[in-house]
Amino acid sequence: MSRLLLAPMEGLADDVLREVLTHVGGRVGGYEQAVTEFVRVSGTLLPNRAFMRIAPELRNGGRTSVGTPVVVQLLGSDPACMAANAARLAQLAPPAIDLNFGCPDPCVNRHRGGAALLGEPDLLHAIALAVRAAVPAAIPVTAKMRLGIADTSLAIDCATALAEGGAESLVVHARTREQGYKPPAHWEWIAAIREAVRVPVIANGEVWNVADWQRCREVSGCDDVMLGRGAVSDPYLVRRLRGLAEPVATEAEWQALLPAIADFWRGVQAKVEARHAPGRLKLWLGYLRRTWSQAEALHAAIRPLRTPAEVSRVLDALVPTPPSAAASAGTLREAA
Ligand SMILES: Cc1cc2nc3c(=O)[nH]c(=O)nc-3n(C[C@H](O)[C@H](O)[C@H](O)COP(=O)(O)O)c2cc1C
């Protein structure tokens, strides 16, 4: 069976959005797995609260409320320090630990993290090996990589280094760091990596709809796909790909999504400072408007607003607050 994973997206898919997206995906027919935003490891042994902040799901057995396992991602460049932090994280029993070798952020890269390490396969190997050795065998260690920094010349070396270091599976985002998020994604490179390594490879990059997913699987040869911005733009995408929702978005889906948007808004308000909350909703609506013209209109209505109270007034007019939600702000109730 073909697995669908929800991608890590720092500043976008935090626990609040993961909860909403996995809930809309559903217990049956939704994501097999989600991955957290990266936890930055740089020189110190992080306290438990640092992992809990990025992955509050650890308090719920490492799962969202519909039961989707949430893998915790680490980003860092020092094998010993990564290993020590992974060992501490392992005590919190995450479903798996993922290693980030894909982040293109110049700030992260300047400190030798993320995609900046793709020029050093030996270091990738050392990190995977050290983390694998530090974590109990029952907890899988996985990795996520891009194709390289400026070119793909070390893509196979990096993938092999990670697999031989003990990564149980590899997500390959089919672009170099220099290519950023610019289309296309080079899925044919995923096929080359798949042939070179013995571990399962999961394809990632530019899957926005059913046709992309089919082509991505054909070209990469991978059964499993990780969805990033496509999943944020279209929360029903995971169900469309499984044939459980219409192949293209409908008006009825937008109506059905409104309570989830309201849940997201409650969750964001409960979590972040009031001055940052409207920005989080605008960010998500900015993605949703790729799929629904109604999201475009809602985004336009909310864009000039600065305070949560103003935003709530607009949303409340669209979605009446259910009585139980007012009592338990920030938590989604699982559909029966
Ligand atoms: C806003 C944003 C934040 C991201 N943060 C992370 C991250 O924390 N860790 C990671 O491995 N990848 C991160 N990525 C990369 C995505 O996981 C994914 O590889 C990329 O978006 C390509 O997939 P897509 O075309 O389906 O979006 C991020 C991407 C975006 C757009």
Coordinates of C-alpha atoms and ligand atoms in Angstrom, one line a residue:
M1 CA 0.0 0.0 0.0
S2 CA 1.1 3.5 -0.8
R3 CA 1.9 5.6 2.3
L4 CA 1.3 9.3 2.6
L5 CA 3.3 11.4 5.0
L6 CA 2.8 15.0 6.1
A7 CA 6.0 17.0 5.7
P8 CA 7.8 19.0 8.3
M9 CA 7.2 22.7 7.7
E10 CA 8.8 25.1 10.2
G11 CA 6.7 28.1 11.0
L12 CA 3.7 26.6 9.2
A13 CA 2.9 23.1 10.2
D14 CA 3.2 23.3 13.9
D15 CA 1.2 21.1 16.3
V16 CA -1.9 23.2 15.8
L17 CA -1.9 22.8 12.0
R18 CA -0.8 19.2 12.2
E19 CA -3.8 18.5 14.4
V20 CA -6.2 20.1 11.9
L21 CA -4.6 18.5 8.8
T22 CA -4.5 15.0 10.3
H23 CA -8.0 15.4 11.6
V24 CA -9.4 16.5 8.2
G25 CA -7.4 13.6 6.7
G26 CA -9.2 11.3 9.1
R27 CA -8.3 8.3 11.2
V28 CA -9.0 6.0 8.2
G29 CA -7.6 7.2 4.9
G30 CA -5.5 10.0 6.4
Y31 CA -1.8 10.3 6.9
E32 CA 0.4 7.4 7.9
Q33 CA 2.7 9.8 9.6
A34 CA 3.5 13.4 10.2
V35 CA 6.9 15.0 11.0
T36 CA 7.5 18.0 13.4
E37 CA 9.2 21.2 12.6
F38 CA 13.0 20.8 13.3
V39 CA 14.4 20.9 16.8
R40 CA 17.7 22.8 16.5
V41 CA 20.6 21.0 18.2
S42 CA 23.6 23.2 18.7
G43 CA 26.1 22.4 21.3
T44 CA 23.9 21.8 24.4
L45 CA 21.8 19.0 25.8
L46 CA 18.3 20.4 25.4
P47 CA 15.8 20.1 28.2
N48 CA 12.7 18.0 27.7
R49 CA 10.6 21.1 27.4
A50 CA 12.5 22.0 24.2
F51 CA 11.3 18.8 22.6
M52 CA 7.8 19.1 24.1
R53 CA 7.5 22.7 22.7
I54 CA 8.0 21.5 19.1
A55 CA 6.2 18.2 19.6
P56 CA 3.4 18.5 22.3
E57 CA 2.1 15.3 20.8
L58 CA 4.7 13.5 22.9
R59 CA 2.3 14.0 25.8
N60 CA -0.3 12.0 23.8
G61 CA 1.9 9.0 23.0
G62 CA 3.5 10.8 20.1
R63 CA 0.2 11.0 18.1
T64 CA -2.3 13.6 17.0
S65 CA -5.8 13.1 18.3
V66 CA -6.8 10.9 15.4
G67 CA -3.8 8.7 16.1
T68 CA -1.4 9.9 13.4
P69 CA 2.2 9.2 14.7
V70 CA 4.3 12.3 14.8
V71 CA 8.0 11.8 14.2
V72 CA 10.3 14.4 15.8
Q73 CA 12.9 16.0 13.6
L74 CA 16.4 17.0 14.7
L75 CA 18.7 19.4 12.9
G76 CA 22.4 19.8 13.8
S77 CA 25.9 19.0 12.6
D78 CA 27.9 17.6 15.5
P79 CA 27.5 13.8 15.7
A80 CA 28.2 13.5 19.5
C81 CA 25.8 16.3 20.3
M82 CA 23.1 15.0 18.0
A83 CA 23.5 11.6 19.6
A84 CA 23.2 12.9 23.1
N85 CA 20.1 14.9 22.3
A86 CA 18.6 12.0 20.4
A87 CA 19.1 9.8 23.4
R88 CA 17.3 12.3 25.6
L89 CA 14.5 12.7 23.1
A90 CA 14.2 8.9 22.9
Q91 CA 13.3 8.9 26.6
L92 CA 10.1 10.8 25.6
A93 CA 9.2 7.8 23.3
P94 CA 8.7 9.5 19.9
P95 CA 7.4 7.1 17.2
A96 CA 10.7 7.8 15.3
I97 CA 13.5 10.4 15.1
D98 CA 14.2 12.1 11.8
L99 CA 17.4 13.9 10.8
N100 CA 17.1 17.1 8.7
F101 CA 19.6 17.5 5.8
G102 CA 17.3 19.7 3.7
C103 CA 16.8 23.0 5.3
P104 CA 18.0 25.8 3.0
D105 CA 17.6 28.6 5.5
P106 CA 20.8 30.7 5.3
C107 CA 20.8 31.3 9.0
V108 CA 20.7 27.6 9.7
N109 CA 23.2 26.8 7.0
R110 CA 25.7 29.4 8.3
H111 CA 25.9 27.4 11.5
R112 CA 26.4 24.2 9.5
G113 CA 23.0 22.8 9.6
G114 CA 20.4 21.3 7.2
A115 CA 21.2 21.3 3.5
A116 CA 24.7 22.9 4.1
L117 CA 25.9 19.4 5.2
L118 CA 25.1 17.9 1.8
G119 CA 28.7 18.5 0.7
E120 CA 30.0 16.3 3.4
P121 CA 28.7 12.7 3.0
D122 CA 31.2 11.4 5.7
L123 CA 29.7 13.8 8.2
L124 CA 26.2 12.7 7.3
H125 CA 27.3 9.1 7.8
A126 CA 28.9 10.0 11.2
I127 CA 25.7 11.7 12.4
A128 CA 23.4 8.9 11.4
L129 CA 25.7 6.3 12.9
A130 CA 26.1 8.2 16.2
V131 CA 22.3 8.9 16.5
R132 CA 21.4 5.3 15.6
A133 CA 23.8 4.0 18.2
A134 CA 22.4 6.3 20.9
V135 CA 18.8 5.5 20.4
P136 CA 17.1 2.2 21.5
A137 CA 16.6 -0.1 18.5
A138 CA 12.8 0.0 18.9
I139 CA 12.8 3.7 17.8
P140 CA 13.5 4.1 14.1
V141 CA 15.9 6.7 12.9
T142 CA 15.1 8.2 9.5
A143 CA 16.5 11.1 7.4
K144 CA 15.3 13.7 5.0
M145 CA 17.6 15.2 2.4
R146 CA 17.8 17.4 -0.7
L147 CA 19.7 16.5 -3.8
G148 CA 22.7 18.6 -2.9
I149 CA 23.9 22.2 -2.3
A150 CA 24.5 23.7 -5.7
D151 CA 24.4 20.5 -7.9
T152 CA 23.5 16.8 -7.6
S153 CA 27.0 15.4 -7.8
L154 CA 27.0 14.1 -4.2
A155 CA 23.3 13.1 -4.1
I156 CA 23.9 9.3 -4.3
D157 CA 26.9 9.6 -1.9
C158 CA 24.8 11.4 0.7
A159 CA 21.9 9.0 0.4
T160 CA 24.2 6.0 0.7
A161 CA 26.0 7.6 3.6
L162 CA 22.8 8.1 5.5
A163 CA 21.4 4.6 4.7
E164 CA 24.7 2.9 5.7
G165 CA 24.8 5.0 8.8
G166 CA 21.6 3.5 9.9
A167 CA 18.8 5.6 8.6
E168 CA 15.8 3.2 8.1
S169 CA 14.2 5.2 5.4
L170 CA 15.0 8.4 3.4
V171 CA 12.7 11.2 2.3
V172 CA 14.2 12.8 -0.8
H173 CA 13.1 16.4 -1.6
A174 CA 14.0 16.4 -5.2
R175 CA 15.7 19.7 -5.4
T176 CA 19.1 21.2 -4.5
R177 CA 19.4 23.9 -1.9
E178 CA 20.0 26.4 -4.6
Q179 CA 16.8 25.4 -6.3
G180 CA 14.9 26.4 -3.1
Y181 CA 11.2 25.8 -3.7
K182 CA 11.2 26.6 -7.4
P183 CA 9.4 24.2 -9.7
P184 CA 10.0 21.6 -11.0
A185 CA 11.1 19.0 -8.6
H186 CA 13.5 16.5 -10.2
W187 CA 11.7 13.3 -9.4
E188 CA 14.0 11.3 -11.8
W189 CA 16.7 11.9 -9.2
I190 CA 14.7 10.1 -6.6
A191 CA 14.6 7.1 -8.9
A192 CA 18.4 7.1 -9.1
I193 CA 18.7 7.3 -5.3
R194 CA 16.1 4.6 -4.9
E195 CA 18.2 2.2 -7.0
A196 CA 21.4 3.0 -5.1
V197 CA 20.2 2.5 -1.5
R198 CA 18.8 -0.5 0.3
V199 CA 16.3 1.4 2.5
P200 CA 12.8 2.6 1.5
V201 CA 12.8 6.0 -0.2
I202 CA 9.9 8.4 0.1
A203 CA 9.4 10.9 -2.7
N204 CA 8.9 14.6 -1.9
G205 CA 8.4 17.8 -3.8
E206 CA 5.7 19.6 -5.9
V207 CA 2.8 17.2 -5.4
W208 CA -0.2 19.5 -5.4
N209 CA -2.9 17.3 -6.9
V210 CA -3.8 13.8 -8.0
A211 CA -2.0 14.1 -11.4
D212 CA 1.2 15.2 -9.7
W213 CA 1.1 12.3 -7.3
Q214 CA 0.6 9.8 -10.1
R215 CA 3.4 11.3 -12.1
C216 CA 5.7 11.6 -9.1
R217 CA 5.2 7.9 -8.3
E218 CA 5.7 6.9 -11.9
V219 CA 8.9 8.9 -12.4
S220 CA 10.4 8.2 -9.0
G221 CA 9.3 4.6 -8.7
C222 CA 8.4 5.3 -5.1
D223 CA 5.1 4.1 -3.6
D224 CA 5.4 6.4 -0.7
V225 CA 5.1 10.2 -1.0
M226 CA 5.5 13.0 1.5
L227 CA 3.1 16.0 1.0
G228 CA 4.2 19.5 2.0
R229 CA 2.6 22.7 0.7
G230 CA 0.1 20.7 -1.3
A231 CA -1.3 19.4 1.9
V232 CA -1.5 22.8 3.5
S233 CA -3.2 24.2 0.4
D234 CA -5.7 21.4 0.2
P235 CA -6.4 19.6 3.4
Y236 CA -8.4 17.0 1.5
L237 CA -5.5 16.1 -0.8
V238 CA -4.6 13.1 1.2
R239 CA -8.2 11.8 0.8
R240 CA -8.3 12.7 -2.9
L241 CA -5.2 10.6 -3.5
R242 CA -6.8 7.6 -1.9
G243 CA -10.0 8.1 -3.9
L244 CA -12.0 9.0 -0.8
A245 CA -12.8 12.5 -1.9
E246 CA -13.6 14.1 -5.3
P247 CA -10.5 14.4 -7.5
V248 CA -10.8 18.2 -7.5
A249 CA -11.9 20.6 -4.8
T250 CA -15.6 21.3 -4.3
E251 CA -17.6 24.1 -2.7
A252 CA -19.1 21.6 -0.2
E253 CA -15.5 20.8 1.0
W254 CA -14.9 24.5 1.6
Q255 CA -18.1 24.6 3.8
A256 CA -16.9 21.4 5.6
L257 CA -13.5 23.0 6.2
L258 CA -14.8 26.1 7.9
P259 CA -15.1 24.5 11.4
A260 CA -11.6 23.2 11.0
I261 CA -10.4 26.7 10.2
A262 CA -12.2 27.9 13.3
D263 CA -10.5 25.1 15.3
F264 CA -7.2 26.2 13.9
W265 CA -7.9 29.8 14.9
R266 CA -8.8 28.8 18.5
G267 CA -5.6 26.6 18.7
V268 CA -3.4 29.4 17.4
Q269 CA -4.9 31.9 19.8
A270 CA -4.4 29.5 22.7
K271 CA -0.7 29.0 21.7
V272 CA 0.8 32.2 20.4
E273 CA 1.0 35.8 21.5
A274 CA -2.1 37.8 20.4
R275 CA -0.1 40.0 18.1
H276 CA 1.2 37.0 16.2
A277 CA -2.1 35.1 15.9
P278 CA -3.7 36.9 12.9
G279 CA -0.5 36.3 10.9
R280 CA -0.7 32.6 11.4
L281 CA -4.3 32.5 10.0
K282 CA -3.4 34.7 7.1
L283 CA -0.5 32.4 6.3
W284 CA -2.7 29.3 6.1
L285 CA -5.4 31.1 4.1
G286 CA -2.7 32.3 1.8
Y287 CA -2.1 28.6 0.9
L288 CA -5.8 27.7 0.9
R289 CA -6.6 30.3 -1.7
R290 CA -4.7 28.2 -4.2
T291 CA -7.6 25.7 -3.9
W292 CA -10.7 27.7 -3.1
S293 CA -11.8 31.1 -4.4
Q294 CA -13.8 31.4 -1.1
A295 CA -10.4 31.2 0.8
E296 CA -9.2 34.1 -1.4
A297 CA -12.2 36.2 -0.3
L298 CA -11.7 35.3 3.3
H299 CA -8.0 36.0 3.1
A300 CA -8.8 39.4 1.5
A301 CA -11.3 40.2 4.4
I302 CA -8.8 39.2 7.1
R303 CA -5.6 40.6 5.6
P304 CA -6.0 44.2 6.8
L305 CA -7.1 43.1 10.4
R306 CA -4.5 43.4 13.2
T307 CA -6.2 42.1 16.4
P308 CA -7.6 38.7 17.2
A309 CA -10.9 40.2 18.2
E310 CA -11.4 41.7 14.7
V311 CA -10.4 38.4 13.1
S312 CA -12.8 36.4 15.4
R313 CA -15.7 38.7 14.4
V314 CA -15.2 37.8 10.7
L315 CA -14.8 34.1 11.4
D316 CA -17.7 33.9 13.8
A317 CA -20.0 35.4 11.1
L318 CA -19.0 32.5 8.8
V319 CA -18.8 29.7 11.4
P320 CA -21.0 29.8 14.5
T321 CA -18.9 28.7 17.5
P322 CA -20.1 25.4 18.8
P323 CA -20.8 25.6 22.6
S324 CA -18.3 22.9 23.5
A325 CA -15.5 24.6 21.5
A326 CA -15.9 27.8 23.5
A327 CA -15.2 25.8 26.7
S328 CA -12.2 23.9 25.3
A329 CA -10.4 26.4 23.2
G330 CA -7.5 25.0 21.2
T331 CA -8.5 21.4 21.2
L332 CA -10.1 19.5 18.4
R333 CA -12.7 16.9 19.2
E334 CA -12.3 13.8 17.2
A335 CA -15.0 13.0 14.8
A336 CA -16.9 9.8 15.6
Ligands
LIG1 C1 7.4 26.9 5.3 C2 8.2 25.6 5.1 C3 9.0 25.1 6.2 C4 9.7 24.0 6.1 N1 10.4 23.5 7.2 C5 11.0 22.2 7.1 C6 11.6 21.6 8.3 O1 11.5 22.1 9.4 N2 12.2 20.4 8.1 C7 12.3 19.8 6.8 O2 12.9 18.8 6.7 N3 11.8 20.4 5.7 C8 11.1 21.6 5.8 N4 10.5 22.1 4.7 C9 10.6 21.4 3.5 C10 9.3 20.5 3.3 O3 9.3 19.5 4.3 C11 9.3 19.8 1.9 O4 10.4 19.1 1.7 C12 9.2 20.9 0.8 O5 8.3 21.9 1.0 C13 8.9 20.2 -0.6 O6 7.7 19.6 -0.6 P1 6.4 20.3 -1.2 O7 6.8 20.7 -2.6 O8 5.3 19.2 -1.2 O9 6.0 21.5 -0.4 C14 9.8 23.3 4.8 C15 9.1 23.8 3.7 C16 8.3 24.9 3.9 C17 7.5 25.4 2.7

